[in-house]
PDB file of C-alpha atoms and ligand atoms in Angstrom:
ATOM      1  CA  MET A   1      81.051 -13.564   2.766  1.00 91.00           C
ATOM      2  CA  LYS A   2      79.185 -10.613   1.188  1.00 92.00           C
ATOM      3  CA  ASN A   3      76.648 -10.044   3.975  1.00 96.00           C
ATOM      4  CA  PHE A   4      76.351 -11.272   7.550  1.00 98.00           C
ATOM      5  CA  ILE A   5      72.675 -11.943   8.031  1.00 97.00           C
ATOM      6  CA  SER A   6      72.834 -15.323   9.748  1.00 97.00           C
ATOM      7  CA  LEU A   7      75.357 -17.882  10.993  1.00 98.00           C
ATOM      8  CA  LYS A   8      74.987 -19.674   7.659  1.00 96.00           C
ATOM      9  CA  ASP A   9      76.753 -16.753   5.967  1.00 97.00           C
ATOM     10  CA  LEU A  10      79.996 -17.509   7.802  1.00 98.00           C
ATOM     11  CA  PRO A  11      82.472 -19.254   5.499  1.00 97.00           C
ATOM     12  CA  ASN A  12      83.594 -21.402   8.455  1.00 97.00           C
ATOM     13  CA  PHE A  13      81.981 -21.277  11.903  1.00 98.00           C
ATOM     14  CA  ASP A  14      84.935 -22.849  13.760  1.00 98.00           C
ATOM     15  CA  GLU A  15      87.375 -20.432  12.091  1.00 98.00           C
ATOM     16  CA  CYS A  16      85.150 -17.516  13.120  1.00 98.00           C
ATOM     17  CA  ILE A  17      85.219 -18.638  16.762  1.00 98.00           C
ATOM     18  CA  LYS A  18      88.983 -19.259  16.620  1.00 98.00           C
ATOM     19  CA  GLN A  19      89.570 -15.789  15.182  1.00 98.00           C
ATOM     20  CA  ALA A  20      87.289 -14.247  17.836  1.00 98.00           C
ATOM     21  CA  MET A  21      89.299 -16.002  20.574  1.00 98.00           C
ATOM     22  CA  GLU A  22      92.507 -14.635  19.055  1.00 98.00           C
ATOM     23  CA  PHE A  23      91.054 -11.124  19.018  1.00 98.00           C
ATOM     24  CA  LYS A  24      90.177 -11.559  22.692  1.00 98.00           C
ATOM     25  CA  LYS A  25      93.880 -12.151  23.419  1.00 98.00           C
ATOM     26  CA  ASN A  26      95.104  -9.436  21.081  1.00 98.00           C
ATOM     27  CA  PRO A  27      92.361  -6.972  20.074  1.00 98.00           C
ATOM     28  CA  PHE A  28      94.696  -4.744  18.062  1.00 98.00           C
ATOM     29  CA  SER A  29      96.384  -7.376  15.898  1.00 98.00           C
ATOM     30  CA  TYR A  30      94.611  -5.982  12.797  1.00 98.00           C
ATOM     31  CA  LYS A  31      94.236  -2.380  13.952  1.00 97.00           C
ATOM     32  CA  HIS A  32      94.951  -0.961  10.477  1.00 98.00           C
ATOM     33  CA  ILE A  33      92.827  -3.286   8.346  1.00 98.00           C
ATOM     34  CA  GLY A  34      89.759  -1.027   8.420  1.00 98.00           C
ATOM     35  CA  GLU A  35      91.577   2.290   8.056  1.00 98.00           C
ATOM     36  CA  GLY A  36      89.896   4.636   5.588  1.00 98.00           C
ATOM     37  CA  LYS A  37      86.630   2.724   5.873  1.00 98.00           C
ATOM     38  CA  THR A  38      83.422   3.466   7.769  1.00 98.00           C
ATOM     39  CA  ILE A  39      80.700   1.288   9.227  1.00 98.00           C
ATOM     40  CA  GLY A  40      77.214   2.780   9.504  1.00 98.00           C
ATOM     41  CA  MET A  41      75.248   1.367  12.425  1.00 98.00           C
ATOM     42  CA  LEU A  42      71.478   1.816  12.168  1.00 98.00           C
ATOM     43  CA  PHE A  43      69.304   1.095  15.193  1.00 98.00           C
ATOM     44  CA  PHE A  44      65.556   0.640  14.847  1.00 98.00           C
ATOM     45  CA  ASN A  45      65.467  -0.614  18.476  1.00 97.00           C
ATOM     46  CA  PRO A  46      67.349   0.124  21.717  1.00 97.00           C
ATOM     47  CA  SER A  47      70.655  -1.502  22.601  1.00 98.00           C
ATOM     48  CA  LEU A  48      73.445  -1.370  25.142  1.00 98.00           C
ATOM     49  CA  ARG A  49      75.738  -4.313  24.370  1.00 98.00           C
ATOM     50  CA  THR A  50      75.309  -4.512  20.607  1.00 98.00           C
ATOM     51  CA  ARG A  51      75.842  -0.816  20.075  1.00 98.00           C
ATOM     52  CA  LEU A  52      78.948  -0.498  22.237  1.00 98.00           C
ATOM     53  CA  SER A  53      80.573  -3.866  21.481  1.00 98.00           C
ATOM     54  CA  THR A  54      80.125  -3.538  17.706  1.00 98.00           C
ATOM     55  CA  GLN A  55      81.462   0.002  17.815  1.00 98.00           C
ATOM     56  CA  LEU A  56      84.454  -1.152  19.873  1.00 98.00           C
ATOM     57  CA  ALA A  57      85.048  -4.078  17.508  1.00 98.00           C
ATOM     58  CA  ALA A  58      85.033  -1.698  14.541  1.00 98.00           C
ATOM     59  CA  GLN A  59      87.414   0.719  16.287  1.00 98.00           C
ATOM     60  CA  ASN A  60      89.788  -2.151  17.144  1.00 98.00           C
ATOM     61  CA  LEU A  61      90.057  -2.799  13.381  1.00 98.00           C
ATOM     62  CA  GLY A  62      90.639   0.854  12.515  1.00 98.00           C
ATOM     63  CA  LEU A  63      87.145   1.429  11.115  1.00 98.00           C
ATOM     64  CA  LYS A  64      85.323   4.713  11.657  1.00 98.00           C
ATOM     65  CA  THR A  65      81.768   4.384  12.965  1.00 98.00           C
ATOM     66  CA  MET A  66      78.582   6.363  12.268  1.00 98.00           C
ATOM     67  CA  ILE A  67      75.550   5.589  14.404  1.00 97.00           C
ATOM     68  CA  MET A  68      71.933   6.562  13.777  1.00 97.00           C
ATOM     69  CA  ASN A  69      69.006   5.778  16.004  1.00 96.00           C
ATOM     70  CA  PHE A  70      65.894   5.424  13.850  1.00 93.00           C
ATOM     71  CA  THR A  71      63.590   5.396  16.878  1.00 89.00           C
ATOM     72  CA  ASN A  72      64.056   9.119  17.501  1.00 90.00           C
ATOM     73  CA  GLU A  73      66.645  10.616  15.135  1.00 92.00           C
ATOM     74  CA  ALA A  74      65.923   9.651  11.552  1.00 90.00           C
ATOM     75  CA  TRP A  75      62.817  10.002   9.383  1.00 93.00           C
ATOM     76  CA  ALA A  76      60.349   7.163   9.842  1.00 95.00           C
ATOM     77  CA  LEU A  77      60.833   4.824   6.884  1.00 97.00           C
ATOM     78  CA  GLU A  78      58.267   3.370   4.505  1.00 97.00           C
ATOM     79  CA  PHE A  79      59.066  -0.179   3.363  1.00 96.00           C
ATOM     80  CA  ASP A  80      56.040  -1.014   1.202  1.00 94.00           C
ATOM     81  CA  ASP A  81      56.142  -0.335  -2.526  1.00 95.00           C
ATOM     82  CA  GLY A  82      53.598   1.733  -4.410  1.00 96.00           C
ATOM     83  CA  VAL A  83      52.052   3.396  -1.371  1.00 96.00           C
ATOM     84  CA  GLU A  84      50.779   6.971  -1.273  1.00 97.00           C
ATOM     85  CA  MET A  85      52.979   8.248   1.548  1.00 97.00           C
ATOM     86  CA  ARG A  86      50.446  10.385   3.439  1.00 96.00           C
ATOM     87  CA  GLY A  87      51.128   8.900   6.896  1.00 94.00           C
ATOM     88  CA  ILE A  88      53.888   9.382   9.441  1.00 93.00           C
ATOM     89  CA  ARG A  89      56.486   7.622   7.262  1.00 95.00           C
ATOM     90  CA  SER A  90      58.384  10.449   5.602  1.00 95.00           C
ATOM     91  CA  GLU A  91      61.055   8.620   3.612  1.00 97.00           C
ATOM     92  CA  HIS A  92      61.083   5.423   1.579  1.00 98.00           C
ATOM     93  CA  VAL A  93      63.792   2.865   2.308  1.00 98.00           C
ATOM     94  CA  LYS A  94      64.673   3.017  -1.406  1.00 98.00           C
ATOM     95  CA  GLU A  95      66.183   6.466  -1.013  1.00 98.00           C
ATOM     96  CA  ALA A  96      67.357   6.020   2.585  1.00 97.00           C
ATOM     97  CA  ALA A  97      69.357   2.862   1.859  1.00 98.00           C
ATOM     98  CA  ALA A  98      70.860   4.292  -1.318  1.00 98.00           C
ATOM     99  CA  VAL A  99      71.882   7.473   0.514  1.00 98.00           C
ATOM    100  CA  VAL A 100      73.335   5.688   3.570  1.00 97.00           C
ATOM    101  CA  SER A 101      75.340   3.370   1.343  1.00 97.00           C
ATOM    102  CA  GLN A 102      77.124   6.391  -0.165  1.00 97.00           C
ATOM    103  CA  TYR A 103      78.390   7.398   3.294  1.00 98.00           C
ATOM    104  CA  CYS A 104      79.771   4.088   4.513  1.00 97.00           C
ATOM    105  CA  ASP A 105      81.433   0.874   3.435  1.00 98.00           C
ATOM    106  CA  MET A 106      79.256  -1.530   5.407  1.00 98.00           C
ATOM    107  CA  ILE A 107      75.848  -1.150   7.042  1.00 98.00           C
ATOM    108  CA  ALA A 108      74.982  -2.829  10.337  1.00 98.00           C
ATOM    109  CA  ILE A 109      71.294  -2.909  11.263  1.00 98.00           C
ATOM    110  CA  ARG A 110      69.239  -3.730  14.347  1.00 98.00           C
ATOM    111  CA  ALA A 111      65.558  -4.269  13.520  1.00 98.00           C
ATOM    112  CA  PHE A 112      63.504  -6.433  15.869  1.00 98.00           C
ATOM    113  CA  ALA A 113      60.380  -8.393  15.085  1.00 98.00           C
ATOM    114  CA  SER A 114      57.109  -6.481  15.272  1.00 96.00           C
ATOM    115  CA  LEU A 115      55.530  -9.614  16.817  1.00 98.00           C
ATOM    116  CA  THR A 116      52.256  -8.576  15.153  1.00 97.00           C
ATOM    117  CA  ASN A 117      52.780  -9.986  11.656  1.00 95.00           C
ATOM    118  CA  LYS A 118      54.656 -13.292  11.427  1.00 97.00           C
ATOM    119  CA  ASP A 119      54.981 -13.299   7.628  1.00 96.00           C
ATOM    120  CA  GLN A 120      56.340  -9.768   7.543  1.00 93.00           C
ATOM    121  CA  ASP A 121      58.761 -10.477  10.410  1.00 96.00           C
ATOM    122  CA  GLU A 122      59.983 -13.668   8.740  1.00 97.00           C
ATOM    123  CA  SER A 123      60.522 -11.797   5.481  1.00 97.00           C
ATOM    124  CA  GLU A 124      63.121  -9.671   7.351  1.00 97.00           C
ATOM    125  CA  ILE A 125      61.849  -6.655   5.475  1.00 96.00           C
ATOM    126  CA  VAL A 126      64.273  -4.119   7.004  1.00 97.00           C
ATOM    127  CA  LEU A 127      67.482  -6.062   6.354  1.00 97.00           C
ATOM    128  CA  LYS A 128      66.272  -7.273   2.954  1.00 97.00           C
ATOM    129  CA  SER A 129      65.275  -3.762   1.875  1.00 97.00           C
ATOM    130  CA  PHE A 130      68.621  -2.259   2.876  1.00 97.00           C
ATOM    131  CA  SER A 131      70.343  -5.113   1.088  1.00 97.00           C
ATOM    132  CA  LYS A 132      68.246  -4.528  -2.030  1.00 97.00           C
ATOM    133  CA  TYR A 133      68.637  -0.745  -2.221  1.00 97.00           C
ATOM    134  CA  SER A 134      72.225  -0.343  -1.021  1.00 96.00           C
ATOM    135  CA  ASN A 135      75.339  -1.750  -2.603  1.00 92.00           C
ATOM    136  CA  LYS A 136      77.211  -2.373   0.625  1.00 97.00           C
ATOM    137  CA  PRO A 137      77.548  -5.420   2.910  1.00 97.00           C
ATOM    138  CA  ILE A 138      74.677  -5.711   5.408  1.00 98.00           C
ATOM    139  CA  ILE A 139      75.392  -6.886   8.958  1.00 98.00           C
ATOM    140  CA  ASN A 140      72.754  -8.245  11.305  1.00 98.00           C
ATOM    141  CA  MET A 141      72.875  -6.683  14.785  1.00 98.00           C
ATOM    142  CA  GLU A 142      69.653  -8.581  15.707  1.00 98.00           C
ATOM    143  CA  SER A 143      66.911  -8.920  13.199  1.00 98.00           C
ATOM    144  CA  ALA A 144      63.324 -10.123  13.443  1.00 98.00           C
ATOM    145  CA  THR A 145      64.354 -13.778  13.509  1.00 98.00           C
ATOM    146  CA  SER A 146      68.038 -14.010  14.448  1.00 98.00           C
ATOM    147  CA  HIS A 147      70.841 -12.583  16.556  1.00 98.00           C
ATOM    148  CA  PRO A 148      73.988 -14.178  15.149  1.00 98.00           C
ATOM    149  CA  PHE A 149      76.504 -11.895  16.930  1.00 98.00           C
ATOM    150  CA  GLN A 150      75.020 -13.057  20.221  1.00 98.00           C
ATOM    151  CA  ALA A 151      75.222 -16.686  19.136  1.00 98.00           C
ATOM    152  CA  ILE A 152      78.919 -16.384  18.234  1.00 98.00           C
ATOM    153  CA  ALA A 153      79.644 -14.779  21.622  1.00 98.00           C
ATOM    154  CA  ASP A 154      77.649 -17.556  23.320  1.00 98.00           C
ATOM    155  CA  ALA A 155      79.610 -20.203  21.424  1.00 98.00           C
ATOM    156  CA  MET A 156      82.883 -18.601  22.566  1.00 98.00           C
ATOM    157  CA  THR A 157      81.623 -18.552  26.155  1.00 98.00           C
ATOM    158  CA  ILE A 158      80.652 -22.228  26.068  1.00 98.00           C
ATOM    159  CA  LYS A 159      83.996 -23.179  24.526  1.00 97.00           C
ATOM    160  CA  GLU A 160      85.826 -21.240  27.247  1.00 98.00           C
ATOM    161  CA  ASN A 161      83.940 -23.269  29.873  1.00 98.00           C
ATOM    162  CA  ILE A 162      83.614 -26.544  28.021  1.00 92.00           C
ATOM    163  CA  THR A 163      83.298 -29.753  30.067  1.00 91.00           C
ATOM    164  CA  PRO A 164      85.607 -32.753  29.584  1.00 93.00           C
ATOM    165  CA  HIS A 165      82.512 -34.781  28.630  1.00 96.00           C
ATOM    166  CA  LYS A 166      79.848 -34.141  25.966  1.00 97.00           C
ATOM    167  CA  PRO A 167      77.981 -31.223  27.542  1.00 98.00           C
ATOM    168  CA  LYS A 168      74.287 -31.058  28.281  1.00 98.00           C
ATOM    169  CA  ILE A 169      73.077 -27.603  27.245  1.00 98.00           C
ATOM    170  CA  VAL A 170      69.596 -26.474  28.220  1.00 98.00           C
ATOM    171  CA  LEU A 171      67.690 -23.517  26.813  1.00 98.00           C
ATOM    172  CA  THR A 172      64.871 -22.733  29.198  1.00 98.00           C
ATOM    173  CA  TRP A 173      62.017 -20.334  28.567  1.00 98.00           C
ATOM    174  CA  ALA A 174      61.567 -17.897  31.466  1.00 98.00           C
ATOM    175  CA  PRO A 175      58.796 -15.420  32.267  1.00 97.00           C
ATOM    176  CA  HIS A 176      58.809 -11.746  31.251  1.00 97.00           C
ATOM    177  CA  PRO A 177      56.184  -9.002  31.446  1.00 96.00           C
ATOM    178  CA  LYS A 178      56.708  -7.933  27.824  1.00 96.00           C
ATOM    179  CA  ALA A 179      56.403  -9.865  24.562  1.00 97.00           C
ATOM    180  CA  LEU A 180      59.945 -10.551  23.363  1.00 98.00           C
ATOM    181  CA  PRO A 181      61.139 -11.818  19.960  1.00 98.00           C
ATOM    182  CA  HIS A 182      62.445 -15.300  19.152  1.00 98.00           C
ATOM    183  CA  ALA A 183      65.748 -14.141  17.662  1.00 98.00           C
ATOM    184  CA  VAL A 184      68.071 -15.120  20.534  1.00 98.00           C
ATOM    185  CA  GLY A 185      66.481 -18.548  21.049  1.00 98.00           C
ATOM    186  CA  ASN A 186      66.569 -19.176  17.294  1.00 98.00           C
ATOM    187  CA  SER A 187      70.224 -18.244  16.850  1.00 98.00           C
ATOM    188  CA  PHE A 188      71.352 -20.030  20.017  1.00 98.00           C
ATOM    189  CA  THR A 189      69.620 -23.181  18.760  1.00 98.00           C
ATOM    190  CA  ARG A 190      71.165 -22.865  15.289  1.00 98.00           C
ATOM    191  CA  MET A 191      74.566 -22.294  16.874  1.00 98.00           C
ATOM    192  CA  ILE A 192      74.325 -25.456  19.012  1.00 98.00           C
ATOM    193  CA  ASP A 193      74.135 -27.469  15.765  1.00 96.00           C
ATOM    194  CA  TYR A 194      77.888 -26.760  15.488  1.00 95.00           C
ATOM    195  CA  PHE A 195      78.526 -28.402  18.896  1.00 93.00           C
ATOM    196  CA  ASP A 196      78.663 -32.048  19.917  1.00 95.00           C
ATOM    197  CA  ALA A 197      76.165 -31.550  22.740  1.00 97.00           C
ATOM    198  CA  ASN A 198      73.057 -32.984  24.308  1.00 98.00           C
ATOM    199  CA  TYR A 199      70.754 -30.021  23.639  1.00 98.00           C
ATOM    200  CA  VAL A 200      67.412 -29.690  25.384  1.00 98.00           C
ATOM    201  CA  ILE A 201      64.862 -26.888  25.023  1.00 98.00           C
ATOM    202  CA  THR A 202      62.184 -26.561  27.673  1.00 98.00           C
ATOM    203  CA  GLN A 203      59.190 -24.241  27.593  1.00 98.00           C
ATOM    204  CA  PRO A 204      55.535 -24.200  28.646  1.00 98.00           C
ATOM    205  CA  LYS A 205      52.868 -25.386  26.206  1.00 98.00           C
ATOM    206  CA  GLY A 206      52.199 -22.746  23.577  1.00 98.00           C
ATOM    207  CA  TYR A 207      55.752 -21.375  23.676  1.00 98.00           C
ATOM    208  CA  GLU A 208      57.374 -23.866  21.288  1.00 98.00           C
ATOM    209  CA  LEU A 209      59.896 -22.184  18.983  1.00 98.00           C
ATOM    210  CA  ASP A 210      59.719 -22.625  15.208  1.00 98.00           C
ATOM    211  CA  LYS A 211      59.960 -26.401  14.678  1.00 98.00           C
ATOM    212  CA  ARG A 212      62.092 -25.882  11.543  1.00 97.00           C
ATOM    213  CA  ILE A 213      64.772 -24.467  13.868  1.00 98.00           C
ATOM    214  CA  THR A 214      64.380 -26.881  16.806  1.00 98.00           C
ATOM    215  CA  LYS A 215      64.280 -30.070  14.711  1.00 97.00           C
ATOM    216  CA  ASN A 216      67.626 -31.364  16.098  1.00 96.00           C
ATOM    217  CA  ALA A 217      66.850 -30.529  19.755  1.00 98.00           C
ATOM    218  CA  THR A 218      65.072 -32.485  22.443  1.00 98.00           C
ATOM    219  CA  VAL A 219      62.022 -30.422  23.382  1.00 98.00           C
ATOM    220  CA  THR A 220      60.200 -30.922  26.682  1.00 98.00           C
ATOM    221  CA  TYR A 221      57.555 -29.161  28.775  1.00 98.00           C
ATOM    222  CA  ASP A 222      59.148 -30.473  32.004  1.00 98.00           C
ATOM    223  CA  GLN A 223      61.622 -27.786  33.066  1.00 98.00           C
ATOM    224  CA  GLU A 224      62.950 -29.648  36.119  1.00 98.00           C
ATOM    225  CA  LYS A 225      63.561 -32.829  34.132  1.00 98.00           C
ATOM    226  CA  ALA A 226      65.328 -30.776  31.453  1.00 98.00           C
ATOM    227  CA  LEU A 227      67.620 -29.187  34.048  1.00 98.00           C
ATOM    228  CA  GLU A 228      68.764 -32.518  35.508  1.00 98.00           C
ATOM    229  CA  ASP A 229      72.545 -32.891  35.014  1.00 98.00           C
ATOM    230  CA  ALA A 230      72.766 -29.840  32.767  1.00 98.00           C
ATOM    231  CA  ASP A 231      76.219 -28.303  32.291  1.00 98.00           C
ATOM    232  CA  PHE A 232      74.946 -25.024  30.818  1.00 98.00           C
ATOM    233  CA  VAL A 233      71.570 -23.408  31.417  1.00 98.00           C
ATOM    234  CA  TYR A 234      70.572 -20.562  29.092  1.00 98.00           C
ATOM    235  CA  ALA A 235      67.452 -18.725  30.240  1.00 98.00           C
ATOM    236  CA  LYS A 236      65.479 -16.614  27.802  1.00 98.00           C
ATOM    237  CA  ASN A 237      61.968 -15.356  27.362  1.00 98.00           C
ATOM    238  CA  TRP A 238      60.173 -15.260  24.049  1.00 98.00           C
ATOM    239  CA  ALA A 239      56.558 -14.647  23.067  1.00 98.00           C
ATOM    240  CA  SER A 240      54.403 -17.446  21.700  1.00 98.00           C
ATOM    241  CA  TYR A 241      55.341 -18.430  18.141  1.00 98.00           C
ATOM    242  CA  SER A 242      52.176 -20.374  17.313  1.00 98.00           C
ATOM    243  CA  GLN A 243      49.892 -17.647  18.742  1.00 98.00           C
ATOM    244  CA  TYR A 244      52.284 -15.177  17.248  1.00 98.00           C
ATOM    245  CA  GLY A 245      53.539 -12.493  19.643  1.00 98.00           C
ATOM    246  CA  LYS A 246      51.089 -13.362  22.427  1.00 98.00           C
ATOM    247  CA  ILE A 247      51.997 -13.533  26.141  1.00 98.00           C
ATOM    248  CA  LEU A 248      50.322 -16.704  27.423  1.00 97.00           C
ATOM    249  CA  ARG A 249      51.638 -16.637  30.983  1.00 92.00           C
ATOM    250  CA  THR A 250      53.648 -14.415  33.307  1.00 84.00           C
ATOM    251  CA  ASP A 251      53.542 -16.419  36.559  1.00 88.00           C
ATOM    252  CA  LYS A 252      56.818 -17.200  38.307  1.00 93.00           C
ATOM    253  CA  LYS A 253      56.612 -20.998  37.964  1.00 97.00           C
ATOM    254  CA  TRP A 254      59.186 -20.932  35.153  1.00 98.00           C
ATOM    255  CA  MET A 255      61.561 -18.436  36.823  1.00 98.00           C
ATOM    256  CA  LEU A 256      65.026 -19.938  37.215  1.00 98.00           C
ATOM    257  CA  THR A 257      65.900 -20.329  40.907  1.00 98.00           C
ATOM    258  CA  LYS A 258      68.761 -21.644  43.013  1.00 98.00           C
ATOM    259  CA  ASP A 259      66.675 -24.733  43.846  1.00 98.00           C
ATOM    260  CA  LYS A 260      66.217 -25.480  40.163  1.00 98.00           C
ATOM    261  CA  MET A 261      69.929 -24.936  39.479  1.00 98.00           C
ATOM    262  CA  SER A 262      70.679 -27.501  42.214  1.00 98.00           C
ATOM    263  CA  LEU A 263      69.242 -30.153  39.863  1.00 98.00           C
ATOM    264  CA  THR A 264      72.034 -29.468  37.378  1.00 98.00           C
ATOM    265  CA  ASN A 265      75.638 -30.619  37.172  1.00 98.00           C
ATOM    266  CA  ASN A 266      76.746 -27.373  38.859  1.00 98.00           C
ATOM    267  CA  ALA A 267      75.731 -25.713  35.602  1.00 98.00           C
ATOM    268  CA  LYS A 268      76.974 -22.440  34.261  1.00 98.00           C
ATOM    269  CA  PHE A 269      74.196 -19.878  33.889  1.00 98.00           C
ATOM    270  CA  MET A 270      73.869 -17.935  30.645  1.00 98.00           C
ATOM    271  CA  HIS A 271      71.667 -15.085  29.406  1.00 98.00           C
ATOM    272  CA  CYS A 272      72.183 -12.575  26.611  1.00 98.00           C
ATOM    273  CA  LEU A 273      71.156  -9.552  28.777  1.00 98.00           C
ATOM    274  CA  PRO A 274      69.365  -7.306  29.491  1.00 98.00           C
ATOM    275  CA  ILE A 275      67.717  -9.397  32.186  1.00 98.00           C
ATOM    276  CA  ARG A 276      64.903  -8.669  34.632  1.00 98.00           C
ATOM    277  CA  ARG A 277      66.034  -9.793  38.060  1.00 98.00           C
ATOM    278  CA  ASN A 278      63.635 -11.933  40.092  1.00 98.00           C
ATOM    279  CA  ILE A 279      61.365 -12.303  37.065  1.00 97.00           C
ATOM    280  CA  VAL A 280      63.546 -14.303  34.660  1.00 98.00           C
ATOM    281  CA  VAL A 281      66.011 -15.489  37.305  1.00 98.00           C
ATOM    282  CA  THR A 282      66.585 -14.947  40.999  1.00 98.00           C
ATOM    283  CA  ASP A 283      69.395 -12.730  42.256  1.00 98.00           C
ATOM    284  CA  ASP A 284      71.266 -15.671  43.763  1.00 98.00           C
ATOM    285  CA  VAL A 285      71.567 -17.419  40.370  1.00 98.00           C
ATOM    286  CA  LEU A 286      72.566 -14.267  38.532  1.00 98.00           C
ATOM    287  CA  ASP A 287      75.089 -13.222  41.185  1.00 98.00           C
ATOM    288  CA  ASN A 288      76.510 -16.732  41.563  1.00 98.00           C
ATOM    289  CA  GLU A 289      80.081 -17.426  40.466  1.00 98.00           C
ATOM    290  CA  ASN A 290      78.644 -19.818  37.861  1.00 98.00           C
ATOM    291  CA  SER A 291      76.950 -16.964  36.039  1.00 98.00           C
ATOM    292  CA  LEU A 292      78.631 -16.248  32.689  1.00 98.00           C
ATOM    293  CA  VAL A 293      76.494 -13.290  31.645  1.00 98.00           C
ATOM    294  CA  ILE A 294      79.182 -10.615  31.947  1.00 98.00           C
ATOM    295  CA  GLU A 295      81.679 -12.723  29.992  1.00 98.00           C
ATOM    296  CA  GLN A 296      79.045 -13.364  27.311  1.00 98.00           C
ATOM    297  CA  ALA A 297      78.704  -9.601  26.926  1.00 98.00           C
ATOM    298  CA  ASN A 298      82.495  -9.224  26.838  1.00 98.00           C
ATOM    299  CA  ASN A 299      82.706 -11.802  24.077  1.00 98.00           C
ATOM    300  CA  ARG A 300      80.279  -9.789  21.959  1.00 99.00           C
ATOM    301  CA  THR A 301      83.151  -7.442  21.023  1.00 98.00           C
ATOM    302  CA  PHE A 302      85.358 -10.216  19.706  1.00 98.00           C
ATOM    303  CA  ALA A 303      82.479 -12.007  17.974  1.00 98.00           C
ATOM    304  CA  ALA A 304      81.712  -8.810  16.066  1.00 98.00           C
ATOM    305  CA  GLN A 305      85.410  -8.174  15.428  1.00 98.00           C
ATOM    306  CA  SER A 306      85.808 -11.617  13.888  1.00 98.00           C
ATOM    307  CA  VAL A 307      82.850 -11.054  11.549  1.00 98.00           C
ATOM    308  CA  LEU A 308      83.944  -7.531  10.565  1.00 98.00           C
ATOM    309  CA  LYS A 309      87.484  -8.751   9.852  1.00 98.00           C
ATOM    310  CA  THR A 310      86.101 -11.472   7.564  1.00 98.00           C
ATOM    311  CA  LEU A 311      83.993  -8.912   5.694  1.00 97.00           C
ATOM    312  CA  LEU A 312      87.014  -6.607   5.372  1.00 97.00           C
ATOM    313  CA  ASP A 313      89.129  -9.511   4.091  1.00 96.00           C
ATOM    314  CA  ASN A 314      86.554  -9.893   1.326  1.00 87.00           C
ATOM    315  CA  GLY A 315      87.059  -6.256   0.346  1.00 77.00           C
TER     316      GLY A 315
HETATM  317  N1  LIG B   1      72.302  -8.993  24.157  1.00 76.07           N
HETATM  318  C1  LIG B   1      72.085  -7.864  23.459  1.00 76.07           C
HETATM  319  O1  LIG B   1      71.953  -7.884  22.213  1.00 76.07           O
HETATM  320  O2  LIG B   1      72.074  -6.741  24.220  1.00 76.07           O
HETATM  321  P1  LIG B   1      71.556  -5.297  23.751  1.00 76.07           P
HETATM  322  O3  LIG B   1      70.079  -5.473  23.400  1.00 76.07           O
HETATM  323  O4  LIG B   1      71.776  -4.394  24.909  1.00 76.07           O
HETATM  324  O5  LIG B   1      72.318  -4.909  22.535  1.00 76.07           O
END
């Protein structure tokens, strides 16, 4: 594995999960493997979990970490070629990526979707540019279209709570006042392809995810029907994909409630966090013993540690 951009880059998904589970039991089993090496972590968007869990994962492997927040610390970067740089963008990614790659051995990047230009978002211009102009492995800490660290942590969390029967896993759209990207829903859906599960996605009309990603899922507009007998319910908001980046509704009809959870098979509740209480989900669902959200966040460390170890193994 040269880069970790998506789940497809993993040499073996099951081995990655197994290794992550082992790191959860013994985080320091490879505490010297990263010694003398540095990971640069570049944030073009805010983060709590990704920043701290990836840093902790790196430290557990003996790596040094350097963190830069491009929203308020670094020069604003230009990504287009051949432009006369008269605007607010002071540095081209060509130089920035080449310079950063001299300071570290791997480069982890968070760069969300703009949600204004689908083609540009899907081209993953930030990750691709850093990959093109640096000579170091690139690691996705949530890009425009995917959040593979989150998906690995979610897979661990499901495995830790797996049912004796083939599980029914439901991804339900939930309301949110802001337009949010599709990355978590995309990666969760791609990850479920590795499970033997009955996978159902439910969302209002107009909020269908990219059909190339959801082709193996059952997709329904009937949230209550989708929730029936579910073993895992993953709530997540995303903006419209077809009317790219638009918010089509914010009413509470799709909020996940205790009454809706009563339709399930005593389902575990999942969300990647951060979550808006009583908008996405009611307090009583989030605070219920069936909520796995804190463990999902815990598993982020070991998901990242497993990926970083694999990259280090590859030199
Ligand atoms: N789930 C997740 O990626 O959290 P942060 O945005 O806080 O990193």
